[in-house]
């Protein structure tokens, strides 16, 4: 029995030998040995400011192009094709601010981070109104049938408002000789708004000119928990590789709304120069999981008791099902549709989409 225990202990010692670690702050790299330890960091404060150039992503479609279109052909109409038209957002400039305080001789820190972004992008597309069979038409997703065939112009605008604020506590763990990591946990706040504006116009052969615009807006304000890891790998010439990966779980208020405005001869004849309609919904609680990451390079230079750093790389984040809207689905058969400047809805549709941002960033930091 004793020999079996001795054999087991010997095998265990052999297997664990490569992973022996020192968990003392004063320990450092040992020649020919891999160490994992919590460093005794001195007290310090680090201030960072950066520029972010992010491209928002979500549900960016606002209209449909129908090709070909000929309202004079008896039903069934010429076999058309439908092409959704969307707005492709560009990279837009924002900023980030960060403050970190390291507690002395503990390997712990507290970190505050804020990112701010506002974007506006526009889109339009040509609609061929030549004689059939080259004639095309356009319209919103729910009004692309023959009765909307005189819509000849469409344009859209996409707006985003995005703010995220993170507060986390971290434990520093060093993997000698080259890797420094922070394992952190904390809380996060998210303020997100998407607005899509779509405008349509045309000249109906009977009703005359008309316009119709529809605006969908989704607002999500939430707070949640955050858990992740970031690291810095020592390279050459004071240039290190840096990275971050974090998961978030938000709980907050979702507020979708849709509004429409229209003009036309039918409305004007009843004393309504501009018609206003809306789909409103009270706010409700929504849970949103999220993931954010970054990868970059960092150059640092020591000057007396101060450390100056410049970091640049690529960052991305995704918020699952953070955008929700209620939009028209079908309207009452026999009603005139958008050519009258107003609609009478038969059914609504709830849409759900994720939101993402990605793009390059650059930050400057001063540690003292």
GROMACS .gro file of C-alpha atoms in nm:
model
  368
    1UNK     CA    1   0.000   0.000   0.000
    2UNK     CA    2   0.283   0.237   0.095
    3UNK     CA    3   0.467   0.164  -0.231
    4UNK     CA    4   0.154   0.245  -0.435
    5UNK     CA    5   0.114   0.579  -0.257
    6UNK     CA    6   0.482   0.658  -0.308
    7UNK     CA    7   0.454   0.576  -0.679
    8UNK     CA    8   0.144   0.795  -0.715
    9UNK     CA    9   0.313   1.085  -0.538
   10UNK     CA   10   0.622   1.051  -0.757
   11UNK     CA   11   0.419   1.053  -1.078
   12UNK     CA   12   0.219   1.355  -0.959
   13UNK     CA   13   0.538   1.545  -0.875
   14UNK     CA   14   0.685   1.473  -1.218
   15UNK     CA   15   0.368   1.594  -1.395
   16UNK     CA   16   0.342   1.913  -1.190
   17UNK     CA   17   0.708   2.010  -1.203
   18UNK     CA   18   0.679   2.223  -1.521
   19UNK     CA   19   0.394   2.423  -1.369
   20UNK     CA   20   0.549   2.515  -1.035
   21UNK     CA   21   0.476   2.881  -0.968
   22UNK     CA   22   0.558   3.146  -0.716
   23UNK     CA   23   0.264   3.352  -0.595
   24UNK     CA   24   0.471   3.619  -0.420
   25UNK     CA   25   0.490   3.978  -0.534
   26UNK     CA   26   0.866   4.000  -0.512
   27UNK     CA   27   0.916   3.711  -0.750
   28UNK     CA   28   1.025   3.775  -1.108
   29UNK     CA   29   1.144   3.577  -1.407
   30UNK     CA   30   1.382   3.294  -1.334
   31UNK     CA   31   1.635   3.171  -1.583
   32UNK     CA   32   1.501   2.866  -1.763
   33UNK     CA   33   1.176   2.870  -1.568
   34UNK     CA   34   0.819   2.977  -1.641
   35UNK     CA   35   0.659   3.166  -1.351
   36UNK     CA   36   0.306   3.283  -1.284
   37UNK     CA   37   0.272   3.542  -1.012
   38UNK     CA   38   0.085   3.846  -0.885
   39UNK     CA   39   0.317   4.148  -0.905
   40UNK     CA   40   0.379   4.399  -0.626
   41UNK     CA   41   0.293   4.705  -0.833
   42UNK     CA   42   0.355   5.052  -0.692
   43UNK     CA   43   0.067   5.295  -0.665
   44UNK     CA   44   0.008   5.479  -0.992
   45UNK     CA   45  -0.248   5.672  -1.194
   46UNK     CA   46  -0.285   5.639  -1.570
   47UNK     CA   47  -0.478   5.881  -1.791
   48UNK     CA   48  -0.568   5.789  -2.150
   49UNK     CA   49  -0.747   5.970  -2.432
   50UNK     CA   50  -0.811   5.829  -2.774
   51UNK     CA   51  -0.976   5.866  -3.111
   52UNK     CA   52  -1.201   5.589  -3.238
   53UNK     CA   53  -1.308   5.549  -3.600
   54UNK     CA   54  -1.602   5.311  -3.590
   55UNK     CA   55  -1.845   5.174  -3.847
   56UNK     CA   56  -2.191   5.097  -3.705
   57UNK     CA   57  -2.383   4.794  -3.821
   58UNK     CA   58  -2.745   4.696  -3.783
   59UNK     CA   59  -3.065   4.691  -3.987
   60UNK     CA   60  -2.981   4.955  -4.248
   61UNK     CA   61  -3.238   4.882  -4.524
   62UNK     CA   62  -3.501   5.147  -4.590
   63UNK     CA   63  -3.659   5.086  -4.935
   64UNK     CA   64  -3.717   4.837  -5.216
   65UNK     CA   65  -3.650   4.885  -5.589
   66UNK     CA   66  -3.886   4.696  -5.822
   67UNK     CA   67  -3.762   4.617  -6.173
   68UNK     CA   68  -3.925   4.606  -6.424
   69UNK     CA   69  -4.260   4.770  -6.353
   70UNK     CA   70  -4.551   4.827  -6.593
   71UNK     CA   71  -4.887   4.908  -6.437
   72UNK     CA   72  -5.060   4.883  -6.776
   73UNK     CA   73  -5.001   4.509  -6.805
   74UNK     CA   74  -5.302   4.311  -6.682
   75UNK     CA   75  -5.260   4.098  -6.372
   76UNK     CA   76  -5.041   3.903  -6.328
   77UNK     CA   77  -4.795   4.182  -6.393
   78UNK     CA   78  -4.462   4.137  -6.571
   79UNK     CA   79  -4.241   3.915  -6.357
   80UNK     CA   80  -4.045   4.174  -6.156
   81UNK     CA   81  -3.749   4.144  -5.922
   82UNK     CA   82  -3.720   4.314  -5.584
   83UNK     CA   83  -3.396   4.466  -5.462
   84UNK     CA   84  -3.376   4.594  -5.101
   85UNK     CA   85  -3.184   4.919  -5.075
   86UNK     CA   86  -2.985   5.006  -4.765
   87UNK     CA   87  -2.743   5.264  -4.631
   88UNK     CA   88  -2.380   5.159  -4.600
   89UNK     CA   89  -2.238   5.347  -4.300
   90UNK     CA   90  -1.891   5.497  -4.323
   91UNK     CA   91  -1.633   5.501  -4.047
   92UNK     CA   92  -1.714   5.791  -3.815
   93UNK     CA   93  -1.491   5.960  -3.560
   94UNK     CA   94  -1.559   5.938  -3.188
   95UNK     CA   95  -1.350   5.947  -2.875
   96UNK     CA   96  -1.261   5.742  -2.569
   97UNK     CA   97  -1.139   5.839  -2.222
   98UNK     CA   98  -0.985   5.609  -1.963
   99UNK     CA   99  -0.854   5.640  -1.607
  100UNK     CA  100  -0.684   5.364  -1.410
  101UNK     CA  101  -0.562   5.365  -1.050
  102UNK     CA  102  -0.331   5.088  -0.929
  103UNK     CA  103  -0.350   5.009  -0.559
  104UNK     CA  104  -0.003   4.977  -0.402
  105UNK     CA  105   0.152   4.633  -0.348
  106UNK     CA  106  -0.170   4.446  -0.418
  107UNK     CA  107  -0.173   4.367  -0.789
  108UNK     CA  108  -0.519   4.527  -0.807
  109UNK     CA  109  -0.654   4.827  -0.995
  110UNK     CA  110  -0.978   5.009  -1.068
  111UNK     CA  111  -1.050   5.126  -1.422
  112UNK     CA  112  -1.302   5.370  -1.574
  113UNK     CA  113  -1.368   5.379  -1.950
  114UNK     CA  114  -1.602   5.587  -2.167
  115UNK     CA  115  -1.653   5.564  -2.546
  116UNK     CA  116  -1.872   5.811  -2.736
  117UNK     CA  117  -1.990   5.797  -3.099
  118UNK     CA  118  -2.243   5.988  -3.313
  119UNK     CA  119  -2.296   5.898  -3.679
  120UNK     CA  120  -2.510   6.020  -3.969
  121UNK     CA  121  -2.511   5.852  -4.311
  122UNK     CA  122  -2.730   5.915  -4.614
  123UNK     CA  123  -2.837   5.699  -4.906
  124UNK     CA  124  -3.031   5.725  -5.229
  125UNK     CA  125  -3.064   5.532  -5.555
  126UNK     CA  126  -3.187   5.608  -5.907
  127UNK     CA  127  -3.534   5.498  -6.017
  128UNK     CA  128  -3.575   5.464  -6.394
  129UNK     CA  129  -3.907   5.615  -6.498
  130UNK     CA  130  -3.862   5.557  -6.872
  131UNK     CA  131  -4.137   5.390  -7.069
  132UNK     CA  132  -4.201   5.017  -7.007
  133UNK     CA  133  -4.043   4.769  -7.004
  134UNK     CA  134  -3.748   4.969  -6.863
  135UNK     CA  135  -3.966   5.144  -6.606
  136UNK     CA  136  -3.891   5.088  -6.235
  137UNK     CA  137  -4.058   5.185  -5.909
  138UNK     CA  138  -3.961   5.215  -5.543
  139UNK     CA  139  -4.136   5.203  -5.210
  140UNK     CA  140  -4.114   5.098  -4.846
  141UNK     CA  141  -4.091   4.727  -4.773
  142UNK     CA  142  -4.462   4.695  -4.707
  143UNK     CA  143  -4.582   4.892  -5.014
  144UNK     CA  144  -4.418   4.765  -5.333
  145UNK     CA  145  -4.722   4.643  -5.522
  146UNK     CA  146  -4.881   4.785  -5.838
  147UNK     CA  147  -5.078   5.048  -5.646
  148UNK     CA  148  -4.750   5.213  -5.539
  149UNK     CA  149  -4.605   5.211  -5.887
  150UNK     CA  150  -4.582   5.587  -5.928
  151UNK     CA  151  -4.324   5.630  -5.650
  152UNK     CA  152  -4.023   5.757  -5.841
  153UNK     CA  153  -3.780   5.889  -5.578
  154UNK     CA  154  -3.649   5.753  -5.251
  155UNK     CA  155  -3.380   5.858  -5.007
  156UNK     CA  156  -3.284   5.759  -4.657
  157UNK     CA  157  -3.083   5.870  -4.357
  158UNK     CA  158  -2.931   5.650  -4.086
  159UNK     CA  159  -2.834   5.790  -3.746
  160UNK     CA  160  -2.671   5.625  -3.446
  161UNK     CA  161  -2.605   5.749  -3.093
  162UNK     CA  162  -2.373   5.520  -2.898
  163UNK     CA  163  -2.219   5.556  -2.553
  164UNK     CA  164  -2.069   5.289  -2.331
  165UNK     CA  165  -1.925   5.336  -1.981
  166UNK     CA  166  -1.733   5.060  -1.801
  167UNK     CA  167  -1.612   5.040  -1.442
  168UNK     CA  168  -1.414   4.735  -1.341
  169UNK     CA  169  -1.183   4.597  -1.074
  170UNK     CA  170  -0.888   4.390  -1.193
  171UNK     CA  171  -0.625   4.150  -1.066
  172UNK     CA  172  -0.287   4.160  -1.242
  173UNK     CA  173  -0.131   3.823  -1.319
  174UNK     CA  174   0.209   3.800  -1.488
  175UNK     CA  175   0.326   3.505  -1.692
  176UNK     CA  176   0.702   3.547  -1.705
  177UNK     CA  177   0.900   3.613  -1.901
  178UNK     CA  178   0.686   3.811  -2.149
  179UNK     CA  179   0.311   3.819  -2.078
  180UNK     CA  180   0.120   4.056  -1.847
  181UNK     CA  181  -0.254   4.008  -1.799
  182UNK     CA  182  -0.547   4.166  -1.615
  183UNK     CA  183  -0.851   3.963  -1.522
  184UNK     CA  184  -1.134   4.205  -1.453
  185UNK     CA  185  -1.497   4.215  -1.348
  186UNK     CA  186  -1.729   4.509  -1.311
  187UNK     CA  187  -2.036   4.691  -1.437
  188UNK     CA  188  -2.119   4.855  -1.769
  189UNK     CA  189  -2.372   5.108  -1.894
  190UNK     CA  190  -2.501   5.126  -2.251
  191UNK     CA  191  -2.691   5.406  -2.426
  192UNK     CA  192  -2.787   5.314  -2.781
  193UNK     CA  193  -3.023   5.476  -3.032
  194UNK     CA  194  -3.083   5.397  -3.398
  195UNK     CA  195  -3.295   5.616  -3.626
  196UNK     CA  196  -3.380   5.538  -3.990
  197UNK     CA  197  -3.555   5.805  -4.196
  198UNK     CA  198  -3.700   5.706  -4.537
  199UNK     CA  199  -3.866   5.954  -4.775
  200UNK     CA  200  -4.066   5.870  -5.089
  201UNK     CA  201  -4.228   6.089  -5.352
  202UNK     CA  202  -4.396   6.061  -5.689
  203UNK     CA  203  -4.673   6.186  -5.915
  204UNK     CA  204  -4.987   5.978  -5.937
  205UNK     CA  205  -5.167   6.011  -6.275
  206UNK     CA  206  -5.499   6.069  -6.096
  207UNK     CA  207  -5.414   6.208  -5.751
  208UNK     CA  208  -5.117   6.420  -5.854
  209UNK     CA  209  -4.794   6.472  -5.656
  210UNK     CA  210  -4.749   6.319  -5.312
  211UNK     CA  211  -4.482   6.263  -5.046
  212UNK     CA  212  -4.453   6.006  -4.772
  213UNK     CA  213  -4.186   5.977  -4.503
  214UNK     CA  214  -4.144   5.717  -4.231
  215UNK     CA  215  -3.906   5.729  -3.933
  216UNK     CA  216  -3.826   5.430  -3.713
  217UNK     CA  217  -3.638   5.481  -3.387
  218UNK     CA  218  -3.510   5.227  -3.137
  219UNK     CA  219  -3.370   5.336  -2.799
  220UNK     CA  220  -3.200   5.101  -2.554
  221UNK     CA  221  -3.064   5.221  -2.218
  222UNK     CA  222  -2.923   4.953  -1.993
  223UNK     CA  223  -2.675   4.851  -1.725
  224UNK     CA  224  -2.514   4.515  -1.669
  225UNK     CA  225  -2.223   4.305  -1.554
  226UNK     CA  226  -1.891   4.268  -1.730
  227UNK     CA  227  -1.616   4.005  -1.719
  228UNK     CA  228  -1.302   3.978  -1.927
  229UNK     CA  229  -0.928   3.970  -1.969
  230UNK     CA  230  -0.673   4.195  -2.134
  231UNK     CA  231  -0.306   4.136  -2.188
  232UNK     CA  232   0.022   4.282  -2.305
  233UNK     CA  233   0.297   4.072  -2.462
  234UNK     CA  234   0.648   4.211  -2.453
  235UNK     CA  235   0.797   4.256  -2.798
  236UNK     CA  236   1.102   4.437  -2.932
  237UNK     CA  237   1.213   4.802  -2.923
  238UNK     CA  238   0.949   4.888  -2.658
  239UNK     CA  239   0.670   4.778  -2.892
  240UNK     CA  240   0.430   4.531  -2.732
  241UNK     CA  241   0.122   4.345  -2.857
  242UNK     CA  242  -0.199   4.418  -2.665
  243UNK     CA  243  -0.543   4.260  -2.668
  244UNK     CA  244  -0.874   4.250  -2.484
  245UNK     CA  245  -1.176   4.019  -2.477
  246UNK     CA  246  -1.482   4.083  -2.259
  247UNK     CA  247  -1.838   3.964  -2.225
  248UNK     CA  248  -2.131   4.174  -2.101
  249UNK     CA  249  -2.488   4.105  -2.000
  250UNK     CA  250  -2.718   4.407  -2.004
  251UNK     CA  251  -3.066   4.454  -1.860
  252UNK     CA  252  -3.247   4.771  -1.953
  253UNK     CA  253  -3.528   4.966  -2.114
  254UNK     CA  254  -3.619   4.914  -2.480
  255UNK     CA  255  -3.828   5.187  -2.646
  256UNK     CA  256  -3.930   5.146  -3.013
  257UNK     CA  257  -4.132   5.406  -3.202
  258UNK     CA  258  -4.237   5.475  -3.561
  259UNK     CA  259  -4.369   5.797  -3.710
  260UNK     CA  260  -4.493   5.893  -4.057
  261UNK     CA  261  -4.570   6.217  -4.240
  262UNK     CA  262  -4.739   6.258  -4.576
  263UNK     CA  263  -4.882   6.509  -4.821
  264UNK     CA  264  -5.116   6.470  -5.116
  265UNK     CA  265  -5.421   6.607  -5.294
  266UNK     CA  266  -5.663   6.382  -5.102
  267UNK     CA  267  -5.531   6.516  -4.772
  268UNK     CA  268  -5.526   6.875  -4.893
  269UNK     CA  269  -5.887   6.844  -5.006
  270UNK     CA  270  -5.990   6.762  -4.649
  271UNK     CA  271  -5.792   7.047  -4.497
  272UNK     CA  272  -5.487   6.845  -4.390
  273UNK     CA  273  -5.172   6.995  -4.544
  274UNK     CA  274  -4.941   6.749  -4.366
  275UNK     CA  275  -5.066   6.422  -4.221
  276UNK     CA  276  -4.899   6.274  -3.910
  277UNK     CA  277  -4.929   5.911  -3.801
  278UNK     CA  278  -4.742   5.704  -3.544
  279UNK     CA  279  -4.689   5.359  -3.398
  280UNK     CA  280  -4.603   5.399  -3.031
  281UNK     CA  281  -4.514   5.139  -2.772
  282UNK     CA  282  -4.438   5.180  -2.405
  283UNK     CA  283  -4.091   5.080  -2.291
  284UNK     CA  284  -4.022   4.724  -2.185
  285UNK     CA  285  -3.735   4.534  -2.024
  286UNK     CA  286  -3.488   4.366  -2.259
  287UNK     CA  287  -3.185   4.146  -2.182
  288UNK     CA  288  -2.896   4.190  -2.427
  289UNK     CA  289  -2.573   3.985  -2.428
  290UNK     CA  290  -2.268   4.157  -2.574
  291UNK     CA  291  -1.907   4.091  -2.664
  292UNK     CA  292  -1.623   4.336  -2.725
  293UNK     CA  293  -1.260   4.287  -2.823
  294UNK     CA  294  -0.953   4.471  -2.944
  295UNK     CA  295  -0.608   4.386  -3.082
  296UNK     CA  296  -0.323   4.631  -3.130
  297UNK     CA  297   0.034   4.745  -3.078
  298UNK     CA  298   0.164   4.966  -2.798
  299UNK     CA  299   0.482   5.174  -2.782
  300UNK     CA  300   0.601   5.290  -2.438
  301UNK     CA  301   0.878   5.523  -2.329
  302UNK     CA  302   0.994   5.583  -1.971
  303UNK     CA  303   1.088   5.934  -1.859
  304UNK     CA  304   1.195   5.960  -1.494
  305UNK     CA  305   0.889   5.854  -1.294
  306UNK     CA  306   0.646   5.886  -1.587
  307UNK     CA  307   0.557   5.637  -1.859
  308UNK     CA  308   0.422   5.765  -2.190
  309UNK     CA  309   0.247   5.521  -2.428
  310UNK     CA  310   0.085   5.528  -2.770
  311UNK     CA  311  -0.145   5.242  -2.871
  312UNK     CA  312  -0.314   5.171  -3.204
  313UNK     CA  313  -0.517   4.878  -3.328
  314UNK     CA  314  -0.861   4.749  -3.425
  315UNK     CA  315  -1.165   4.712  -3.201
  316UNK     CA  316  -1.510   4.558  -3.237
  317UNK     CA  317  -1.824   4.503  -3.031
  318UNK     CA  318  -2.161   4.337  -3.090
  319UNK     CA  319  -2.486   4.374  -2.895
  320UNK     CA  320  -2.730   4.092  -2.966
  321UNK     CA  321  -3.092   4.191  -3.042
  322UNK     CA  322  -3.038   4.543  -2.909
  323UNK     CA  323  -3.245   4.709  -3.186
  324UNK     CA  324  -3.621   4.654  -3.204
  325UNK     CA  325  -3.892   4.830  -3.403
  326UNK     CA  326  -4.263   4.806  -3.482
  327UNK     CA  327  -4.322   4.878  -3.851
  328UNK     CA  328  -4.613   4.848  -4.098
  329UNK     CA  329  -4.665   4.506  -4.250
  330UNK     CA  330  -4.979   4.530  -4.466
  331UNK     CA  331  -5.245   4.793  -4.519
  332UNK     CA  332  -5.620   4.760  -4.572
  333UNK     CA  333  -5.706   4.633  -4.924
  334UNK     CA  334  -5.880   4.901  -5.126
  335UNK     CA  335  -5.712   5.191  -4.948
  336UNK     CA  336  -5.490   5.408  -5.162
  337UNK     CA  337  -5.160   5.348  -4.980
  338UNK     CA  338  -4.878   5.599  -4.974
  339UNK     CA  339  -4.990   5.772  -5.297
  340UNK     CA  340  -5.256   5.944  -5.084
  341UNK     CA  341  -4.997   6.057  -4.828
  342UNK     CA  342  -5.152   5.838  -4.557
  343UNK     CA  343  -5.197   5.468  -4.481
  344UNK     CA  344  -5.457   5.257  -4.302
  345UNK     CA  345  -5.273   4.957  -4.158
  346UNK     CA  346  -5.410   4.607  -4.143
  347UNK     CA  347  -5.114   4.451  -3.957
  348UNK     CA  348  -4.786   4.539  -3.788
  349UNK     CA  349  -4.452   4.363  -3.776
  350UNK     CA  350  -4.196   4.359  -3.495
  351UNK     CA  351  -3.834   4.355  -3.616
  352UNK     CA  352  -3.531   4.260  -3.407
  353UNK     CA  353  -3.169   4.320  -3.506
  354UNK     CA  354  -2.827   4.319  -3.348
  355UNK     CA  355  -2.601   4.623  -3.333
  356UNK     CA  356  -2.227   4.624  -3.390
  357UNK     CA  357  -1.937   4.864  -3.421
  358UNK     CA  358  -1.590   4.801  -3.556
  359UNK     CA  359  -1.292   5.005  -3.664
  360UNK     CA  360  -0.944   5.132  -3.585
  361UNK     CA  361  -0.848   5.325  -3.274
  362UNK     CA  362  -0.550   5.516  -3.138
  363UNK     CA  363  -0.486   5.623  -2.777
  364UNK     CA  364  -0.222   5.817  -2.588
  365UNK     CA  365  -0.155   5.741  -2.220
  366UNK     CA  366   0.042   5.897  -1.937
  367UNK     CA  367   0.120   5.691  -1.628
  368UNK     CA  368   0.261   5.853  -1.317
   0.00000   0.00000   0.00000
